[in-house]
Amino acid sequence: MKKDRLISILFILPSIILIAIFVYFFIGWTSWVSLVNWKDIFPDFTFVGLRNYIRLFQNYRFTISLQNTVVFTALFLIASITIGLLLAILLDRKVRFESVFRTIYLFPMAVSFVVTGVVWRWILNPGPGGESVGINLLFEKIGLSFLKSGWYTDPNIGIKAVVIAAVWQMSGYVMAMYLAGIRGIPTELYEAAQLDGANTMQVYRYIVIPLLRPITLGAVIILGHISLKIFDLVFAMTGSGIGFSCDVPALFMYDTTFRGNYFSQGAAVAIMLLLFVAVLIVPYLIHSIRTEVRR
Amino acid sequence: MKPRRIVLYAVLVIFAIFYLMPIYVLFVTGLKSFQQVSLREMWNLPKSITFESFVRAWKGDPSRGLRGLSQNFMNSVYLVIPATLISAMLGSMNGYVLTKWKFKGANAVFAILLFGMFIPYQSILIPLVQLLQKIKLYGSIPGLIFVHCVYGIPITTLIFRNYYSTIPTDIVEASKIDGANFTKIYTKIILPVSMPAFAVVMIWQFTSIWNDFLFGLIVAPNPSVQPITVALNNLAGSYFVEWNIQMAGALITALPTLLVYIFLGRFFMRGLLAGSLAGT
């Protein structure tokens, strides 16, 4: 038995060591890099304290990327959760060809963010010299010309155009989560409510949606952390945009570090990003492990 | 049909059109020849079908300095197969220990591993590049395989752990009394019933490794080792490339994971839900 104990530890040890190095030690190393003066290809480990962070918040481009993250996250979460819940409720109404609809709504999840970016860059392209192409052309053809817009090339819209592509990709996922949740609710609950005279709307309003609260929380966590670190979609679709109007912290970090070689500055962005995600994730992880232990 | 049903179906169909629209654009544009591609007609069906765009996206056009995607497609294949297999194996081993050989603090270890799933990879990229350069894995496919195996540990462990906790521990305890050791229980009892979990994990890993962009971009700057997602972005980013080729390239890039989704959708779904419902 003692020997088995030992082998079991040896089984899991490589993973623990790898995660210890590649997650925790690396995060520590990045934090250290963010406190030194490494700003070209040759490492320079002169300690400068919080200077890189102070510079960051004085940087106009970083400020824009933070604002964009807030806007992006808010719109992306609201749209994906609303659409996901709506589609799940509709599909639960004993729809014919349900599995066909489900397959169509969910397939964007199987596609890379880069492919999504490349395709939506075309669809949301306002076209050269005022000529209508892409979705603008479509709007023109079906008589909805007033919906035409400059999309991601318009600094006032910018990041909001990227939200459309992100919602296209992820709302089906939310639909799948909610549908699984709805199907997990015991039918007796519905029947009891109907016996009490509740109509369909009331059943959803007072029974289904409150019972789906853990799923909504899960969706907020998943979509939220994807949203905070969104990179590939923006990179492929628009880049940082006109006057950095589409910039996000992950893109800013990539440009600063791997294109500009300002390693310490890039590390400071990375640590800020990690803090944002940790604020969202850590309480959730602690909460879910605790509930599990109690079970 | 009642009016309410009509509204219901109308909403479902409108959303279906929204989700299918990009695929429509990919297909009709990819099937057009260069002469047929014009901005005014981007929503029209092709007048005649040609696979010219796909051939050129695949093979490239050396006379115009256009790199084809064939080599990068194969890079992704060489990368995704070993990385998927190794990380599934690691996840299975971890899941087995964390459920059937629980030690003191096993839950804490699990939480510590799981956190790695959520971190923004930006926070580890600088040391990652430094270390890979030191151990001579930087800019190589083995380097990318290694990276995907390491950062796949949290999710694969999570899925296997959830799955193994549904296998009654009594069976394991009984075999221990019968004198079966750690390895024997794993190979004779656990592994034979693990196939559904392996299917879920391998499909999940296949999809996310194939679709990865960030690690490919950072770890493989050399075009000859780049995975296909990075090559697609370069293809689409160069100004002189016609967009029928871009769309054909995007479709080639998306095809393997779309096929997996179409043919193994059930496992894909389960992977998705397992990934999302960590603790709910």
Coordinates of C-alpha atoms in Angstrom, one line a residue:
Chain A
M1 CA 0.0 0.0 0.0
K2 CA 2.8 2.4 0.9
K3 CA 4.3 1.7 -2.5
D4 CA 1.0 2.4 -4.3
R5 CA 0.8 5.7 -2.5
L6 CA 4.2 6.6 -3.8
I7 CA 3.4 5.6 -7.3
S8 CA 0.2 7.7 -7.2
I9 CA 2.2 10.7 -6.2
L10 CA 4.7 10.0 -9.0
F11 CA 1.7 9.9 -11.4
I12 CA 0.5 13.4 -10.6
L13 CA 3.8 15.0 -9.8
P14 CA 4.9 15.9 -13.4
S15 CA 1.7 17.9 -13.8
I16 CA 2.1 19.6 -10.5
I17 CA 5.7 20.5 -11.3
L18 CA 4.8 21.8 -14.8
I19 CA 2.0 23.9 -13.5
A20 CA 4.1 25.2 -10.7
I21 CA 6.7 26.3 -13.1
F22 CA 4.7 27.3 -16.2
V23 CA 1.9 29.1 -14.3
Y24 CA 3.0 30.2 -10.9
F25 CA 6.7 30.7 -11.3
F26 CA 6.1 32.3 -14.7
I27 CA 3.6 34.7 -13.2
G28 CA 6.1 35.6 -10.5
W29 CA 8.8 36.1 -13.2
T30 CA 6.5 38.4 -15.2
S31 CA 5.7 40.4 -12.1
W32 CA 9.4 40.8 -11.5
V33 CA 10.0 41.8 -15.2
S34 CA 7.2 44.4 -14.7
L35 CA 9.3 46.0 -11.9
V36 CA 12.6 46.4 -13.8
N37 CA 13.9 48.5 -16.6
W38 CA 13.9 46.0 -19.5
K39 CA 13.0 48.0 -22.6
D40 CA 14.8 46.6 -25.6
I41 CA 16.0 43.2 -26.8
F42 CA 18.7 43.0 -24.2
P43 CA 17.4 42.2 -20.7
D44 CA 18.0 44.8 -18.1
F45 CA 17.1 43.9 -14.6
T46 CA 17.6 47.3 -12.9
F47 CA 14.8 47.6 -10.3
V48 CA 12.6 50.6 -11.0
G49 CA 9.7 49.9 -8.7
L50 CA 6.2 50.8 -10.0
R51 CA 7.4 53.2 -12.7
N52 CA 6.2 50.9 -15.5
Y53 CA 2.7 50.9 -14.0
I54 CA 2.6 54.6 -13.5
R55 CA 3.7 55.1 -17.1
L56 CA 1.0 52.7 -18.2
F57 CA -1.8 54.8 -16.7
Q58 CA -0.3 57.9 -18.3
N59 CA -0.4 56.2 -21.6
Y60 CA -3.3 57.3 -23.8
R61 CA -3.4 54.1 -25.7
F62 CA -3.7 52.0 -22.5
T63 CA -6.5 54.2 -21.3
I64 CA -8.4 53.6 -24.5
S65 CA -7.8 49.9 -24.3
L66 CA -9.2 49.8 -20.8
Q67 CA -12.3 51.7 -21.8
N68 CA -12.7 49.3 -24.7
T69 CA -12.5 46.3 -22.4
V70 CA -15.3 47.6 -20.3
V71 CA -17.5 48.4 -23.2
F72 CA -16.7 45.2 -25.0
T73 CA -17.3 43.1 -21.8
A74 CA -20.6 44.8 -21.0
L75 CA -22.1 44.5 -24.5
F76 CA -20.7 41.1 -25.1
L77 CA -22.1 39.7 -21.9
I78 CA -25.5 41.3 -22.1
A79 CA -26.0 40.3 -25.8
S80 CA -24.7 36.8 -25.5
I81 CA -26.7 36.0 -22.4
T82 CA -29.9 37.6 -23.6
I83 CA -29.7 35.8 -27.0
G84 CA -28.6 32.6 -25.5
L85 CA -31.4 32.5 -22.9
L86 CA -34.0 33.6 -25.5
L87 CA -32.9 30.8 -28.0
A88 CA -32.9 28.2 -25.2
I89 CA -36.4 29.1 -24.1
L90 CA -37.7 29.1 -27.6
L91 CA -36.1 25.8 -28.4
D92 CA -37.6 24.3 -25.3
R93 CA -41.1 25.0 -26.7
K94 CA -41.2 21.6 -28.4
V95 CA -39.9 22.9 -31.7
R96 CA -39.7 20.8 -34.8
F97 CA -36.2 20.3 -36.2
E98 CA -34.9 21.4 -32.8
S99 CA -31.6 19.6 -33.4
V100 CA -31.1 21.3 -36.7
F101 CA -31.5 24.7 -35.1
R102 CA -29.3 23.7 -32.2
T103 CA -26.6 22.6 -34.6
I104 CA -26.7 25.8 -36.6
Y105 CA -26.6 28.0 -33.4
L106 CA -23.7 26.2 -31.9
F107 CA -21.4 25.6 -34.9
P108 CA -19.5 28.9 -34.6
M109 CA -18.0 27.6 -31.4
A110 CA -16.1 25.0 -33.5
V111 CA -14.4 27.7 -35.5
S112 CA -11.2 29.6 -34.6
F113 CA -11.5 33.2 -33.5
V114 CA -9.1 34.0 -36.3
V115 CA -11.4 32.6 -39.0
T116 CA -14.3 34.5 -37.4
G117 CA -12.1 37.6 -37.5
V118 CA -11.2 37.2 -41.2
V119 CA -14.8 36.6 -42.2
W120 CA -16.4 39.4 -40.2
R121 CA -13.7 41.8 -41.4
W122 CA -15.2 41.3 -44.8
I123 CA -18.8 41.4 -43.8
L124 CA -18.4 44.5 -41.7
N125 CA -16.2 46.2 -44.2
P126 CA -17.6 49.6 -45.2
G127 CA -15.9 49.3 -48.5
P128 CA -13.5 51.6 -50.4
G129 CA -14.5 55.1 -51.4
G130 CA -18.0 55.0 -50.1
E131 CA -19.0 52.0 -52.1
S132 CA -21.3 49.7 -50.1
V133 CA -20.0 46.2 -49.7
G134 CA -20.6 43.5 -47.1
I135 CA -23.4 43.9 -44.7
N136 CA -24.0 47.5 -45.8
L137 CA -24.7 46.2 -49.3
L138 CA -27.1 43.7 -47.9
F139 CA -28.9 46.4 -46.0
E140 CA -29.1 48.5 -49.2
K141 CA -30.5 45.5 -51.1
I142 CA -33.3 44.7 -48.6
G143 CA -34.2 48.4 -48.2
L144 CA -32.7 49.0 -44.8
S145 CA -30.1 51.6 -45.9
F146 CA -30.5 53.6 -42.7
L147 CA -28.7 50.7 -40.9
K148 CA -25.5 51.3 -43.0
S149 CA -22.5 52.2 -41.0
G150 CA -18.7 52.5 -41.0
W151 CA -18.5 49.6 -38.4
Y152 CA -15.0 49.1 -37.1
T153 CA -13.5 51.8 -39.3
D154 CA -15.7 54.4 -37.5
P155 CA -13.9 55.5 -34.3
N156 CA -17.3 56.0 -32.6
I157 CA -18.3 52.4 -33.2
G158 CA -14.9 50.7 -33.2
I159 CA -14.9 47.9 -30.7
K160 CA -18.7 47.6 -30.7
A161 CA -18.4 46.2 -34.2
V162 CA -16.1 43.5 -32.9
V163 CA -18.8 42.6 -30.3
I164 CA -21.1 41.5 -33.2
A165 CA -18.5 38.9 -34.3
A166 CA -17.9 37.8 -30.7
V167 CA -21.6 37.4 -30.1
W168 CA -21.9 35.4 -33.3
Q169 CA -19.3 33.0 -32.1
M170 CA -20.3 32.6 -28.4
S171 CA -24.0 33.1 -28.0
G172 CA -24.7 29.5 -29.2
Y173 CA -22.6 28.3 -26.3
V174 CA -24.7 30.2 -23.8
M175 CA -27.8 28.7 -25.5
A176 CA -26.4 25.2 -25.0
M177 CA -25.6 25.9 -21.4
Y178 CA -29.1 27.2 -20.7
L179 CA -30.8 24.5 -22.7
A180 CA -29.0 21.8 -20.6
G181 CA -30.1 23.7 -17.5
I182 CA -33.7 23.9 -18.5
R183 CA -33.8 20.2 -19.4
G184 CA -32.4 19.5 -16.0
I185 CA -35.4 21.1 -14.2
P186 CA -37.8 18.5 -13.0
T187 CA -41.1 18.6 -14.9
E188 CA -43.1 18.3 -11.7
L189 CA -42.1 21.9 -10.9
Y190 CA -43.7 23.2 -14.1
E191 CA -46.8 21.1 -13.6
A192 CA -47.2 22.3 -10.1
A193 CA -47.0 25.9 -11.2
Q194 CA -49.5 25.3 -14.0
L195 CA -51.9 23.7 -11.5
D196 CA -51.6 26.8 -9.5
G197 CA -52.7 28.8 -12.5
A198 CA -49.5 30.3 -13.7
N199 CA -49.2 31.0 -17.4
T200 CA -46.2 30.2 -19.6
M201 CA -44.7 33.7 -19.1
Q202 CA -45.1 33.4 -15.3
V203 CA -43.6 29.9 -15.2
Y204 CA -40.4 31.3 -16.9
R205 CA -40.4 34.5 -15.0
Y206 CA -40.8 33.0 -11.5
I207 CA -39.6 29.4 -11.8
V208 CA -37.3 28.7 -14.7
I209 CA -35.1 31.8 -14.8
P210 CA -34.5 31.9 -11.0
L211 CA -33.5 28.2 -11.1
L212 CA -31.1 28.9 -13.9
R213 CA -29.2 31.4 -11.8
P214 CA -26.1 29.1 -11.3
I215 CA -25.9 28.8 -15.1
T216 CA -26.1 32.5 -15.6
L217 CA -23.2 32.9 -13.1
G218 CA -21.2 30.2 -15.0
A219 CA -21.9 32.1 -18.3
V220 CA -20.8 35.4 -16.8
I221 CA -17.5 33.8 -15.5
I222 CA -16.7 32.0 -18.8
L223 CA -17.7 34.9 -21.1
G224 CA -16.2 37.4 -18.7
H225 CA -12.7 35.9 -18.7
I226 CA -12.8 35.3 -22.4
S227 CA -13.8 38.9 -22.9
L228 CA -11.1 40.4 -20.6
K229 CA -8.3 38.5 -22.5
I230 CA -9.8 38.8 -26.0
F231 CA -6.9 38.9 -28.5
D232 CA -7.1 36.8 -31.6
L233 CA -10.5 38.1 -32.7
V234 CA -9.5 41.7 -32.5
F235 CA -6.0 41.0 -34.0
A236 CA -7.5 39.3 -37.0
M237 CA -10.5 41.5 -37.5
T238 CA -9.4 45.0 -37.1
G239 CA -6.0 45.3 -35.4
S240 CA -5.9 48.2 -33.0
G241 CA -8.0 50.3 -35.4
I242 CA -8.0 53.9 -36.3
G243 CA -6.5 56.0 -33.5
F244 CA -6.5 52.8 -31.4
S245 CA -10.3 52.8 -31.4
C246 CA -10.4 49.0 -31.3
D247 CA -7.5 48.4 -29.0
V248 CA -7.7 46.0 -26.1
P249 CA -5.1 45.3 -23.3
A250 CA -4.0 41.9 -24.7
L251 CA -3.3 43.5 -28.1
F252 CA -1.5 46.4 -26.5
M253 CA 0.6 43.9 -24.5
Y254 CA 1.5 42.0 -27.7
D255 CA 2.5 45.2 -29.6
T256 CA 4.5 46.6 -26.7
T257 CA 6.3 43.4 -25.9
F258 CA 6.8 41.4 -29.0
R259 CA 6.8 44.2 -31.6
G260 CA 8.2 47.1 -29.6
N261 CA 10.5 45.1 -27.3
Y262 CA 9.4 47.1 -24.3
F263 CA 9.4 44.0 -22.2
S264 CA 8.9 45.6 -18.8
Q265 CA 6.1 47.7 -20.0
G266 CA 4.4 44.7 -21.6
A267 CA 4.9 42.7 -18.4
A268 CA 3.1 45.4 -16.5
V269 CA 0.1 45.2 -18.9
A270 CA 0.1 41.4 -18.5
I271 CA 0.0 41.7 -14.7
M272 CA -2.9 44.2 -14.8
L273 CA -4.7 41.8 -17.1
L274 CA -4.1 38.9 -14.7
L275 CA -5.4 41.0 -11.8
F276 CA -8.7 41.8 -13.7
V277 CA -9.2 38.1 -14.4
A278 CA -8.3 37.0 -10.9
V279 CA -10.9 39.4 -9.4
L280 CA -13.5 37.5 -11.4
I281 CA -12.2 34.0 -11.2
V282 CA -10.6 33.4 -7.7
P283 CA -13.8 34.0 -5.7
Y284 CA -15.7 31.8 -8.1
L285 CA -13.1 29.0 -7.8
I286 CA -13.1 29.1 -4.0
H287 CA -16.8 29.1 -3.9
S288 CA -17.3 26.2 -6.3
I289 CA -14.6 24.0 -4.6
R290 CA -16.2 24.8 -1.2
T291 CA -19.7 23.8 -2.3
E292 CA -18.2 20.6 -3.8
V293 CA -16.5 19.7 -0.5
R294 CA -19.7 20.3 1.4
R295 CA -21.7 18.0 -1.0
Chain B
M1 CA -50.5 27.0 -36.8
K2 CA -51.2 29.6 -34.1
P3 CA -49.8 33.1 -34.5
R4 CA -47.5 32.6 -31.5
R5 CA -46.0 29.5 -33.1
I6 CA -45.4 31.5 -36.3
V7 CA -43.6 34.2 -34.4
L8 CA -41.5 31.6 -32.6
Y9 CA -40.4 29.9 -35.8
A10 CA -39.8 33.3 -37.4
V11 CA -37.4 34.3 -34.6
L12 CA -35.6 30.9 -34.8
V13 CA -35.2 31.2 -38.6
I14 CA -33.9 34.8 -38.4
F15 CA -31.3 33.7 -35.9
A16 CA -30.4 30.7 -38.0
I17 CA -29.8 33.1 -41.0
F18 CA -27.6 35.3 -38.8
Y19 CA -25.4 32.3 -37.7
L20 CA -25.2 30.9 -41.3
M21 CA -24.4 34.2 -43.0
P22 CA -20.6 34.0 -42.6
I23 CA -20.6 30.4 -43.8
Y24 CA -22.6 31.5 -46.9
V25 CA -20.1 34.2 -47.6
L26 CA -17.2 31.8 -47.2
F27 CA -18.7 29.3 -49.6
V28 CA -20.0 31.5 -52.4
T29 CA -16.9 33.6 -52.4
G30 CA -14.5 30.6 -52.2
L31 CA -16.3 29.0 -55.2
K32 CA -16.0 32.0 -57.4
S33 CA -13.1 32.6 -59.8
F34 CA -11.1 35.8 -59.6
Q35 CA -12.9 37.3 -62.6
Q36 CA -16.3 36.8 -60.8
V37 CA -15.2 38.4 -57.6
S38 CA -16.5 41.9 -57.3
L39 CA -17.6 43.8 -54.3
R40 CA -21.0 44.6 -55.7
E41 CA -21.8 40.9 -56.1
M42 CA -20.5 39.5 -52.9
W43 CA -23.9 38.2 -51.8
N44 CA -24.7 36.7 -55.2
L45 CA -24.3 33.0 -56.0
P46 CA -21.3 32.1 -58.2
K47 CA -22.2 32.1 -61.9
S48 CA -20.0 29.0 -62.4
I49 CA -18.4 26.9 -59.8
T50 CA -14.6 26.7 -59.7
F51 CA -12.2 25.3 -57.1
E52 CA -9.4 27.6 -58.4
S53 CA -9.5 29.7 -55.2
F54 CA -9.1 26.6 -53.0
V55 CA -6.2 25.3 -55.1
R56 CA -4.4 28.7 -54.9
A57 CA -5.1 29.1 -51.2
W58 CA -3.7 25.6 -50.7
K59 CA -0.7 25.6 -53.0
G60 CA 0.0 29.3 -53.1
D61 CA 1.3 31.3 -56.0
P62 CA 5.1 31.5 -55.9
S63 CA 5.3 33.9 -58.8
R64 CA 3.4 36.5 -56.8
G65 CA 5.0 35.7 -53.5
L66 CA 1.9 34.1 -52.1
R67 CA 2.5 31.3 -49.6
G68 CA 0.0 28.4 -49.7
L69 CA -1.5 27.0 -46.6
S70 CA -0.7 23.3 -47.3
Q71 CA 2.5 23.3 -45.3
N72 CA 0.9 25.1 -42.4
F73 CA -2.1 22.7 -42.5
M74 CA 0.3 19.8 -42.1
N75 CA 2.1 21.7 -39.3
S76 CA -1.2 21.9 -37.5
V77 CA -1.8 18.2 -38.0
Y78 CA 1.7 17.3 -36.7
L79 CA 1.1 19.5 -33.8
V80 CA -2.4 18.6 -32.8
I81 CA -2.2 14.8 -32.9
P82 CA 0.6 14.3 -30.4
A83 CA -0.5 17.2 -28.2
T84 CA -4.0 15.9 -28.0
L85 CA -2.9 12.3 -27.2
I86 CA -0.3 13.3 -24.6
S87 CA -2.6 15.8 -22.8
A88 CA -5.5 13.4 -22.7
M89 CA -3.1 10.8 -21.1
L90 CA -1.9 13.4 -18.5
G91 CA -5.5 14.3 -17.7
S92 CA -6.5 10.7 -17.2
M93 CA -3.6 10.0 -14.8
N94 CA -4.3 13.2 -12.8
G95 CA -8.1 12.5 -12.7
Y96 CA -7.4 8.9 -11.5
V97 CA -5.2 10.0 -8.6
L98 CA -7.4 13.0 -7.6
T99 CA -10.5 10.8 -7.3
K100 CA -9.4 7.3 -6.4
W101 CA -6.2 7.9 -4.4
K102 CA -7.2 11.1 -2.7
F103 CA -4.5 12.4 -0.5
K104 CA -4.6 15.2 2.1
G105 CA -5.0 18.5 0.2
A106 CA -6.1 16.8 -3.0
N107 CA -8.8 19.4 -3.5
A108 CA -6.4 22.3 -2.9
V109 CA -4.1 20.7 -5.5
F110 CA -7.0 20.5 -7.9
A111 CA -7.9 24.2 -7.4
I112 CA -4.2 25.1 -7.9
L113 CA -4.1 23.2 -11.2
L114 CA -7.5 24.6 -12.3
F115 CA -6.5 28.2 -11.9
G116 CA -4.2 27.7 -14.9
M117 CA -7.2 27.3 -17.1
F118 CA -8.3 30.9 -16.6
I119 CA -5.1 32.9 -16.5
P120 CA -4.5 35.3 -19.4
Y121 CA -1.6 33.7 -21.2
Q122 CA -0.1 37.2 -21.6
S123 CA 1.0 36.9 -18.0
I124 CA 3.3 33.9 -18.9
L125 CA 4.4 34.7 -22.4
I126 CA 7.7 36.5 -21.6
P127 CA 9.2 33.8 -19.4
L128 CA 7.8 31.2 -21.7
V129 CA 9.7 32.5 -24.7
Q130 CA 12.8 32.9 -22.6
L131 CA 12.7 29.4 -21.3
L132 CA 11.8 27.8 -24.7
Q133 CA 14.8 29.6 -26.2
K134 CA 17.0 28.2 -23.4
I135 CA 15.9 24.6 -23.9
K136 CA 16.1 25.0 -27.7
L137 CA 12.3 24.4 -28.2
Y138 CA 11.5 27.9 -29.4
G139 CA 10.3 28.2 -32.9
S140 CA 9.6 24.5 -33.4
I141 CA 6.6 22.2 -33.6
P142 CA 7.8 20.1 -30.6
G143 CA 8.0 23.4 -28.7
L144 CA 4.3 24.1 -29.5
I145 CA 3.3 20.5 -28.7
F146 CA 5.0 20.9 -25.3
V147 CA 3.2 24.2 -24.6
H148 CA -0.2 22.9 -25.5
C149 CA 0.3 19.8 -23.3
V150 CA 1.3 22.0 -20.3
Y151 CA -1.6 24.4 -20.6
G152 CA -4.0 21.6 -21.4
I153 CA -3.4 20.0 -18.0
P154 CA -6.1 22.0 -16.1
I155 CA -9.0 21.3 -18.5
T156 CA -8.1 17.7 -19.2
T157 CA -7.7 17.0 -15.4
L158 CA -11.1 18.7 -14.8
I159 CA -13.0 16.6 -17.3
F160 CA -11.4 13.3 -16.2
R161 CA -11.8 14.1 -12.5
N162 CA -15.5 14.8 -13.0
Y163 CA -15.9 11.6 -15.0
Y164 CA -13.9 9.4 -12.6
S165 CA -15.9 10.7 -9.6
T166 CA -18.9 9.0 -11.2
I167 CA -17.2 5.6 -11.0
P168 CA -18.1 4.0 -7.6
T169 CA -15.0 4.1 -5.3
D170 CA -16.3 0.8 -3.8
I171 CA -15.1 -1.0 -6.9
V172 CA -11.6 0.4 -6.4
E173 CA -11.6 -0.4 -2.7
A174 CA -12.8 -4.0 -3.4
S175 CA -9.9 -4.5 -5.9
K176 CA -7.5 -3.1 -3.3
I177 CA -8.6 -5.7 -0.8
D178 CA -8.3 -8.4 -3.5
G179 CA -4.6 -7.3 -3.8
A180 CA -4.7 -5.2 -7.0
N181 CA -2.1 -2.5 -7.0
F182 CA -2.2 1.1 -8.2
T183 CA -1.2 0.3 -11.8
K184 CA -3.4 -2.8 -12.1
I185 CA -6.5 -0.9 -11.0
Y186 CA -5.7 1.8 -13.5
T187 CA -5.1 -0.4 -16.5
K188 CA -7.7 -3.1 -15.7
I189 CA -10.6 -1.2 -14.2
I190 CA -10.3 2.6 -14.9
L191 CA -8.9 2.8 -18.4
P192 CA -11.3 0.3 -20.0
V193 CA -14.3 2.4 -18.9
S194 CA -12.6 5.7 -19.8
M195 CA -13.4 5.8 -23.5
P196 CA -16.3 8.3 -23.2
A197 CA -14.1 10.7 -21.2
F198 CA -11.2 10.2 -23.6
A199 CA -13.5 11.1 -26.5
V200 CA -14.7 14.3 -24.8
V201 CA -11.2 15.4 -23.8
M202 CA -9.6 14.6 -27.2
I203 CA -12.3 16.4 -29.1
W204 CA -12.0 19.4 -26.8
Q205 CA -8.2 19.5 -27.0
F206 CA -8.2 18.8 -30.8
T207 CA -10.5 21.8 -31.3
S208 CA -8.8 24.2 -29.0
I209 CA -5.2 23.3 -30.2
W210 CA -6.2 23.5 -33.8
N211 CA -8.0 26.9 -33.2
D212 CA -5.1 28.3 -31.1
F213 CA -3.6 31.5 -32.4
L214 CA -1.7 33.2 -29.6
F215 CA 0.9 30.4 -28.9
G216 CA 1.4 29.8 -32.6
L217 CA 2.0 33.5 -33.1
I218 CA 4.4 33.9 -30.2
V219 CA 6.3 30.5 -30.2
A220 CA 6.5 29.9 -34.0
P221 CA 7.6 33.2 -35.7
N222 CA 9.1 31.2 -38.6
P223 CA 6.5 30.8 -41.5
S224 CA 7.6 27.2 -42.2
V225 CA 6.6 26.0 -38.7
Q226 CA 3.6 28.2 -38.2
P227 CA 0.2 26.5 -37.5
I228 CA -2.5 27.2 -40.0
T229 CA -4.4 29.9 -38.0
V230 CA -1.3 32.1 -38.0
A231 CA -0.7 31.5 -41.7
L232 CA -4.4 32.3 -42.4
N233 CA -4.0 35.6 -40.7
N234 CA -0.9 36.4 -42.6
L235 CA -2.6 35.4 -45.8
A236 CA -5.6 37.6 -45.1
G237 CA -3.5 40.5 -43.9
S238 CA -1.5 40.9 -47.1
Y239 CA -3.1 43.5 -49.3
F240 CA -2.5 41.9 -52.7
V241 CA -4.4 38.7 -51.9
E242 CA -7.8 38.6 -53.5
W243 CA -10.6 37.8 -51.1
N244 CA -11.8 34.7 -52.9
I245 CA -8.5 33.2 -51.8
Q246 CA -8.8 34.6 -48.3
M247 CA -12.3 33.0 -47.9
A248 CA -11.1 29.7 -49.4
G249 CA -8.2 29.8 -46.9
A250 CA -10.6 30.5 -44.0
L251 CA -12.7 27.6 -45.0
I252 CA -9.7 25.3 -45.3
T253 CA -8.6 26.4 -41.8
A254 CA -12.1 25.8 -40.3
L255 CA -12.8 22.5 -42.0
P256 CA -11.2 20.0 -39.6
T257 CA -12.9 21.3 -36.5
L258 CA -16.2 21.8 -38.4
L259 CA -16.1 18.1 -39.5
V260 CA -15.3 17.1 -35.9
Y261 CA -18.3 19.1 -34.8
I262 CA -20.6 17.7 -37.4
F263 CA -19.7 14.0 -36.9
L264 CA -18.9 14.0 -33.2
G265 CA -21.2 16.8 -32.0
R266 CA -22.4 14.8 -29.0
F267 CA -18.9 14.6 -27.5
F268 CA -18.2 18.2 -28.5
M269 CA -21.2 19.3 -26.6
R270 CA -20.2 17.4 -23.5
G271 CA -16.8 18.9 -23.6
L272 CA -18.3 22.3 -23.8
L273 CA -20.5 21.8 -20.9
A274 CA -17.8 20.1 -18.8
G275 CA -15.6 23.1 -19.5
S276 CA -18.2 25.6 -18.5
L277 CA -19.7 24.0 -15.5
A278 CA -16.6 23.6 -13.5
G279 CA -18.4 24.0 -10.2
T280 CA -22.0 24.7 -10.9

